Amino acid sequence: MERVSLVFGGSILAPAQLDPDFLTRVADSLTTWAKDRQLFVVVGGGAPARGHIQAARAAGVAEELLDRIGIAATRLNAQTLACILRKRGADVNLEIPHSTAQAIRFAQQHTIVVMGGSNPGHSTDHVAVELAVEAGCDRFVNATNVAGVYTRDPAKHKDAQFKPKLTFEELLGIIEERAWTAAGAPGVMDGPATVLLAKNAVPTCVVDGRDLANLGKAITGQAFQGTRIEGPKVKL
Ligand code: UTP
């Protein structure tokens, strides 16, 4: 059976005001896509992660502890989505895994496995890439809040150019930093996740996760609007 690893940016699933109608539509879409494939769904931290990290940072908490707060937020969002999926009748785990190895074990029992963050030092993008590599997924889909990969952050730079197609080598040239920068750091894909992706050359789709019809095309392997990343492995 086909396997797909999906990361859902927290800014879409968990904005400051959660939208139960959108979450229900996401759950129903995931259920449909999982009819003939195994889905790993990794949920980002969104507004709760940013809010709590900011407050702790302002209170003087050391940077190396802030990731823990982010992980807790991603797990809260993952638990919320898992419960809504179960309510909508999906075959999904209710216990949120603490590691990708545990998530892969859960996949023996459930067609949809939902998780959040795992360890400090990276974002949920990295967790989903790890799952894609370790579970031998056919593709990795990054559902984000922009149309795909741009040469620069389109929210900040008017001259940012959209890239419909990239190699892993080209993607490495676009990201600003290969190392982990800071808890809650923005950007279409974090550095450690990009490095892992490029080393393993998992076929990748970056799409706007708010458009569920288009996201479905990426997940089911059809032509989609967004960025397709493929090509040879990069030696790093
Ligand atoms: P994300 O950055 O993955 O969530 O996790 P997000 O809000 O969805 O990000 P966007 O919208 O995709 O950009 C939030 C924070 O949780 C910590 C990091 O500090 C991260 O910035 N985290 C998350 C970890 O330390 N490890 C993980 O495995 C996941």
Coordinates of C-alpha atoms and ligand atoms in Angstrom, one line a residue, residues 9-11 44-46 49-50 53 67 70-71 74 117-125 127 180 182-185 187, ligand 1:
G9 CA 1.5 23.7 9.5
G10 CA 0.1 24.8 12.8
S11 CA -0.7 28.3 11.4
G44 CA 2.5 21.9 13.8
G45 CA 2.3 24.2 16.9
G46 CA 0.6 27.2 15.4
A49 CA 3.3 27.3 20.3
R50 CA 4.1 30.9 19.3
I53 CA 7.2 30.4 23.5
D67 CA 11.5 23.9 22.1
G70 CA 6.7 24.2 21.3
I71 CA 6.5 20.3 21.4
T74 CA 2.2 20.5 18.7
G117 CA 6.8 17.1 17.7
S118 CA 9.3 14.6 19.0
N119 CA 12.6 16.1 20.3
P120 CA 14.1 19.6 20.6
G121 CA 16.2 21.0 17.9
H122 CA 13.9 21.0 14.9
S123 CA 10.3 21.6 13.8
T124 CA 7.5 19.3 12.9
D125 CA 8.7 19.4 9.2
V127 CA 9.4 14.8 12.1
W180 CA 18.3 24.8 13.8
A182 CA 15.3 29.2 17.4
A183 CA 12.1 27.9 18.9
G184 CA 9.1 29.1 16.9
A185 CA 11.3 30.2 13.9
G187 CA 10.1 29.7 7.2
Ligands
UTP1 P1 6.5 23.9 14.4 O1 7.4 25.1 14.1 O2 6.7 22.7 13.7 O3 5.1 24.4 14.4 O4 6.6 23.6 16.0 P2 4.3 25.4 13.4 O5 3.7 26.5 14.3 O6 3.4 24.6 12.6 O7 5.3 26.1 12.4 P3 5.0 26.5 10.9 O8 3.6 27.2 11.0 O9 4.9 25.2 10.1 O10 6.1 27.4 10.6 C1 6.6 24.7 16.9 C2 7.9 24.7 17.7 O11 7.9 23.5 18.5 C3 9.3 23.1 18.7 C4 10.1 24.1 18.0 O12 10.5 25.1 18.9 C5 9.2 24.6 16.9 O13 9.5 25.9 16.5 N1 9.4 21.7 18.2 C6 8.5 21.1 17.3 C7 10.5 20.9 18.5 O14 11.4 21.3 19.3 N2 10.6 19.6 18.1 C8 9.7 19.0 17.2 O15 9.9 17.9 16.9 C9 8.6 19.9 16.8

